[in-house]
């Protein structure tokens, strides 16, 4: 746990520029606050390590009730879901959180304020923001699966681009820890980029499905 806790301090260490300064400003003011830190670290590491097994058993549970067409999607979808989850967690941990915390630290330094971080609040922010970003990265996969199954046509996805952009901006505003003008547009652009990527993949999937239908009709 100690090594994982030290690893999770990387965003705040990046923000302050040194581990010594980060340790000086990371405090606990509740006697049992360390218990909360321990639980959250164990939860994040356990969920990340168990994710492949969770997806496998979930797929094994629902597979008997699926059609042959739907069953062919399960295995690659589980693999893609795991990769997207790791990508989202890494993006939150290595990009968004360091930028947000750096902005907060420098803004407080500009006004000569002493900024102290409660350890329980800091680790809670790191854990839940990382998990939320990892979960949100699943939405392009869901879109592609819906296109593959013929539930959602690509043309519909293209028609609602503006509404999706607004929704992504609102969602990013709630999800971004600081809501600052650095991390907020960055995460908005990245999330919307995922949507556009899902459309591009959906176009190829839809075209392959149409070509296959034309072949069988022929």
Short mmCIF file of C-alpha atoms in Angstrom, two decimals:
data_model
loop_
_atom_site.label_atom_id
_atom_site.label_comp_id
_atom_site.label_asym_id
_atom_site.label_seq_id
_atom_site.Cartn_x
_atom_site.Cartn_y
_atom_site.Cartn_z
CA UNK A 1 0.00 0.00 0.00
CA UNK A 2 2.84 2.38 0.82
CA UNK A 3 4.30 2.07 -2.67
CA UNK A 4 0.89 2.63 -4.25
CA UNK A 5 0.27 5.65 -2.03
CA UNK A 6 3.62 7.10 -3.10
CA UNK A 7 2.72 6.48 -6.74
CA UNK A 8 -0.67 8.19 -6.35
CA UNK A 9 1.12 11.28 -5.04
CA UNK A 10 2.71 11.79 -8.46
CA UNK A 11 0.20 14.48 -9.62
CA UNK A 12 0.71 16.63 -6.53
CA UNK A 13 4.49 16.08 -6.66
CA UNK A 14 4.41 17.27 -10.28
CA UNK A 15 2.35 20.29 -9.23
CA UNK A 16 4.83 21.35 -6.53
CA UNK A 17 7.92 20.30 -8.42
CA UNK A 18 9.36 18.20 -5.60
CA UNK A 19 8.29 15.40 -3.31
CA UNK A 20 9.48 17.33 -0.25
CA UNK A 21 7.17 20.29 -0.89
CA UNK A 22 4.28 17.98 -1.68
CA UNK A 23 4.76 16.09 1.59
CA UNK A 24 4.87 19.35 3.55
CA UNK A 25 1.50 20.44 2.13
CA UNK A 26 -0.25 17.06 2.28
CA UNK A 27 -1.69 16.75 5.77
CA UNK A 28 -4.37 14.95 7.72
CA UNK A 29 -6.52 16.73 10.29
CA UNK A 30 -8.73 13.79 11.24
CA UNK A 31 -7.39 11.01 13.49
CA UNK A 32 -8.97 8.29 11.35
CA UNK A 33 -8.44 10.02 8.02
CA UNK A 34 -5.64 7.59 7.22
CA UNK A 35 -8.20 4.76 7.22
CA UNK A 36 -10.11 6.51 4.44
CA UNK A 37 -6.87 6.89 2.49
CA UNK A 38 -6.07 3.20 2.93
CA UNK A 39 -9.53 2.10 1.74
CA UNK A 40 -9.49 4.31 -1.34
CA UNK A 41 -6.01 3.20 -2.38
CA UNK A 42 -6.97 -0.45 -1.95
CA UNK A 43 -10.21 0.12 -3.88
CA UNK A 44 -8.51 1.73 -6.89
CA UNK A 45 -5.70 -0.79 -7.13
CA UNK A 46 -8.06 -3.73 -6.58
CA UNK A 47 -10.56 -2.56 -9.17
CA UNK A 48 -7.87 -1.91 -11.78
CA UNK A 49 -6.21 -5.30 -11.27
CA UNK A 50 -9.51 -7.19 -11.22
CA UNK A 51 -11.06 -5.42 -14.21
CA UNK A 52 -10.09 -8.10 -16.80
CA UNK A 53 -11.62 -10.84 -14.62
CA UNK A 54 -14.75 -8.78 -13.94
CA UNK A 55 -15.27 -8.24 -17.67
CA UNK A 56 -14.61 -11.92 -18.42
CA UNK A 57 -17.13 -13.23 -15.89
CA UNK A 58 -19.67 -10.60 -16.93
CA UNK A 59 -19.29 -11.69 -20.55
CA UNK A 60 -19.58 -15.37 -19.57
CA UNK A 61 -22.77 -14.59 -17.65
CA UNK A 62 -24.57 -12.77 -20.47
CA UNK A 63 -23.21 -14.83 -23.40
CA UNK A 64 -25.82 -17.65 -23.22
CA UNK A 65 -28.64 -15.15 -23.75
CA UNK A 66 -27.07 -13.49 -26.80
CA UNK A 67 -27.54 -14.20 -30.47
CA UNK A 68 -24.61 -15.43 -32.58
CA UNK A 69 -24.10 -11.92 -33.96
CA UNK A 70 -24.06 -10.39 -30.51
CA UNK A 71 -21.81 -13.13 -29.14
CA UNK A 72 -19.10 -12.35 -31.69
CA UNK A 73 -18.84 -8.86 -30.21
CA UNK A 74 -18.38 -9.92 -26.59
CA UNK A 75 -14.73 -10.98 -26.54
CA UNK A 76 -13.25 -8.06 -28.52
CA UNK A 77 -15.56 -5.65 -26.67
CA UNK A 78 -14.25 -6.84 -23.28
CA UNK A 79 -10.66 -6.44 -24.41
CA UNK A 80 -11.36 -2.99 -25.84
CA UNK A 81 -13.24 -1.97 -22.67
CA UNK A 82 -10.25 -2.87 -20.52
CA UNK A 83 -7.84 -0.94 -22.75
CA UNK A 84 -10.14 2.08 -22.82
CA UNK A 85 -10.49 1.97 -19.04
CA UNK A 86 -6.72 1.95 -18.57
CA UNK A 87 -6.36 4.74 -21.13
CA UNK A 88 -8.93 6.87 -19.31
CA UNK A 89 -7.34 6.30 -15.91
CA UNK A 90 -3.88 7.10 -17.32
CA UNK A 91 -5.15 10.22 -19.06
CA UNK A 92 -6.73 11.48 -15.85
CA UNK A 93 -3.73 10.61 -13.70
CA UNK A 94 -0.87 11.72 -15.93
CA UNK A 95 -2.44 14.66 -17.79
CA UNK A 96 -5.57 16.20 -16.24
CA UNK A 97 -4.72 15.95 -12.54
CA UNK A 98 -1.18 17.36 -12.82
CA UNK A 99 -2.44 20.27 -14.92
CA UNK A 100 -5.31 21.02 -12.55
CA UNK A 101 -3.21 20.79 -9.41
CA UNK A 102 -0.39 22.83 -10.94
CA UNK A 103 -2.82 25.59 -11.84
CA UNK A 104 -4.26 25.58 -8.31
CA UNK A 105 -0.83 25.62 -6.66
CA UNK A 106 0.50 28.46 -8.82
CA UNK A 107 -2.67 30.50 -8.41
CA UNK A 108 -2.41 30.27 -4.61
CA UNK A 109 1.30 31.11 -4.76
CA UNK A 110 0.48 34.18 -6.84
CA UNK A 111 -1.80 35.44 -4.06
CA UNK A 112 0.67 34.33 -1.33
CA UNK A 113 -1.77 31.84 0.13
CA UNK A 114 -0.67 28.72 1.99
CA UNK A 115 -2.34 25.74 0.34
CA UNK A 116 -2.73 22.57 2.38
CA UNK A 117 -4.27 19.37 1.05
CA UNK A 118 -6.12 16.96 3.32
CA UNK A 119 -4.74 13.53 2.49
CA UNK A 120 -8.20 11.93 2.51
CA UNK A 121 -9.59 14.58 0.15
CA UNK A 122 -6.58 14.39 -2.16
CA UNK A 123 -6.64 10.61 -2.53
CA UNK A 124 -10.43 10.66 -2.88
CA UNK A 125 -10.13 13.13 -5.75
CA UNK A 126 -7.41 11.07 -7.46
CA UNK A 127 -9.26 7.78 -7.08
CA UNK A 128 -12.76 8.86 -8.08
CA UNK A 129 -11.74 11.23 -10.85
CA UNK A 130 -9.53 8.54 -12.38
CA UNK A 131 -12.31 5.96 -12.16
CA UNK A 132 -14.89 8.38 -13.60
CA UNK A 133 -12.62 9.18 -16.54
CA UNK A 134 -11.92 5.48 -17.13
CA UNK A 135 -15.66 4.78 -17.10
CA UNK A 136 -16.40 7.67 -19.46
CA UNK A 137 -13.88 6.31 -21.95
CA UNK A 138 -16.24 3.37 -22.51
CA UNK A 139 -18.78 5.48 -24.38
CA UNK A 140 -17.07 5.29 -27.82
CA UNK A 141 -17.06 1.50 -27.51
CA UNK A 142 -20.77 1.51 -26.67
CA UNK A 143 -21.46 3.67 -29.72
CA UNK A 144 -19.50 1.36 -32.01
CA UNK A 145 -21.32 -1.70 -30.64
CA UNK A 146 -24.70 -0.03 -31.21
CA UNK A 147 -23.68 0.79 -34.78
CA UNK A 148 -22.50 -2.79 -35.32
CA UNK A 149 -25.79 -4.20 -34.07
CA UNK A 150 -27.74 -1.76 -36.25
CA UNK A 151 -29.36 -0.02 -33.31
CA UNK A 152 -27.76 3.40 -33.92
CA UNK A 153 -27.09 4.58 -37.50
CA UNK A 154 -23.99 6.68 -38.11
CA UNK A 155 -26.08 9.41 -39.74
CA UNK A 156 -27.90 9.93 -36.45
CA UNK A 157 -24.58 10.28 -34.63
CA UNK A 158 -23.49 12.91 -37.13
CA UNK A 159 -26.76 14.82 -36.81
CA UNK A 160 -26.46 15.21 -33.04
CA UNK A 161 -22.85 16.42 -33.01
CA UNK A 162 -23.69 19.85 -31.58
CA UNK A 163 -25.84 18.45 -28.81
CA UNK A 164 -23.14 15.95 -27.90
CA UNK A 165 -20.53 18.73 -27.78
CA UNK A 166 -22.67 20.76 -25.37
CA UNK A 167 -23.33 17.67 -23.25
CA UNK A 168 -19.63 16.84 -23.14
CA UNK A 169 -18.80 20.39 -22.04
CA UNK A 170 -21.34 20.24 -19.21
CA UNK A 171 -20.18 16.80 -18.15
CA UNK A 172 -16.52 17.87 -18.22
CA UNK A 173 -17.34 20.93 -16.09
CA UNK A 174 -18.79 18.69 -13.38
CA UNK A 175 -16.10 16.04 -13.68
CA UNK A 176 -13.00 18.25 -13.85
CA UNK A 177 -11.60 18.70 -10.31
CA UNK A 178 -10.72 22.39 -10.65
CA UNK A 179 -12.93 23.56 -13.48
CA UNK A 180 -10.05 25.82 -14.56
CA UNK A 181 -9.48 27.13 -18.08
CA UNK A 182 -6.59 24.71 -18.63
CA UNK A 183 -7.98 21.28 -17.76
CA UNK A 184 -11.63 21.97 -18.66
CA UNK A 185 -11.11 22.65 -22.40
CA UNK A 186 -8.49 19.92 -22.60
CA UNK A 187 -10.77 17.21 -21.25
CA UNK A 188 -13.69 18.53 -23.33
CA UNK A 189 -11.67 18.35 -26.53
CA UNK A 190 -10.38 14.90 -25.72
CA UNK A 191 -13.83 13.54 -24.88
CA UNK A 192 -15.37 15.00 -28.00
CA UNK A 193 -12.45 13.60 -29.97
CA UNK A 194 -13.43 10.17 -28.71
CA UNK A 195 -16.93 10.75 -30.04
CA UNK A 196 -15.59 11.68 -33.47
CA UNK A 197 -13.34 8.62 -33.39
CA UNK A 198 -16.37 6.47 -32.60
CA UNK A 199 -18.13 7.95 -35.66
CA UNK A 200 -15.16 7.14 -37.91
CA UNK A 201 -15.01 3.57 -36.62
CA UNK A 202 -18.79 3.34 -36.92
CA UNK A 203 -18.64 4.38 -40.58
CA UNK A 204 -16.25 1.52 -41.33
CA UNK A 205 -18.34 -0.94 -39.33
CA UNK A 206 -21.54 0.15 -41.08
CA UNK A 207 -19.89 -0.09 -44.49
CA UNK A 208 -18.64 -3.61 -43.80
CA UNK A 209 -22.12 -4.64 -42.67
CA UNK A 210 -23.70 -3.20 -45.80
CA UNK A 211 -21.12 -4.88 -48.03
CA UNK A 212 -21.82 -8.20 -46.34
CA UNK A 213 -25.57 -7.77 -46.85
CA UNK A 214 -25.05 -6.93 -50.53
CA UNK A 215 -22.89 -10.03 -50.92
CA UNK A 216 -25.55 -12.30 -49.47
CA UNK A 217 -28.26 -10.63 -51.57
CA UNK A 218 -26.18 -11.24 -54.63
#
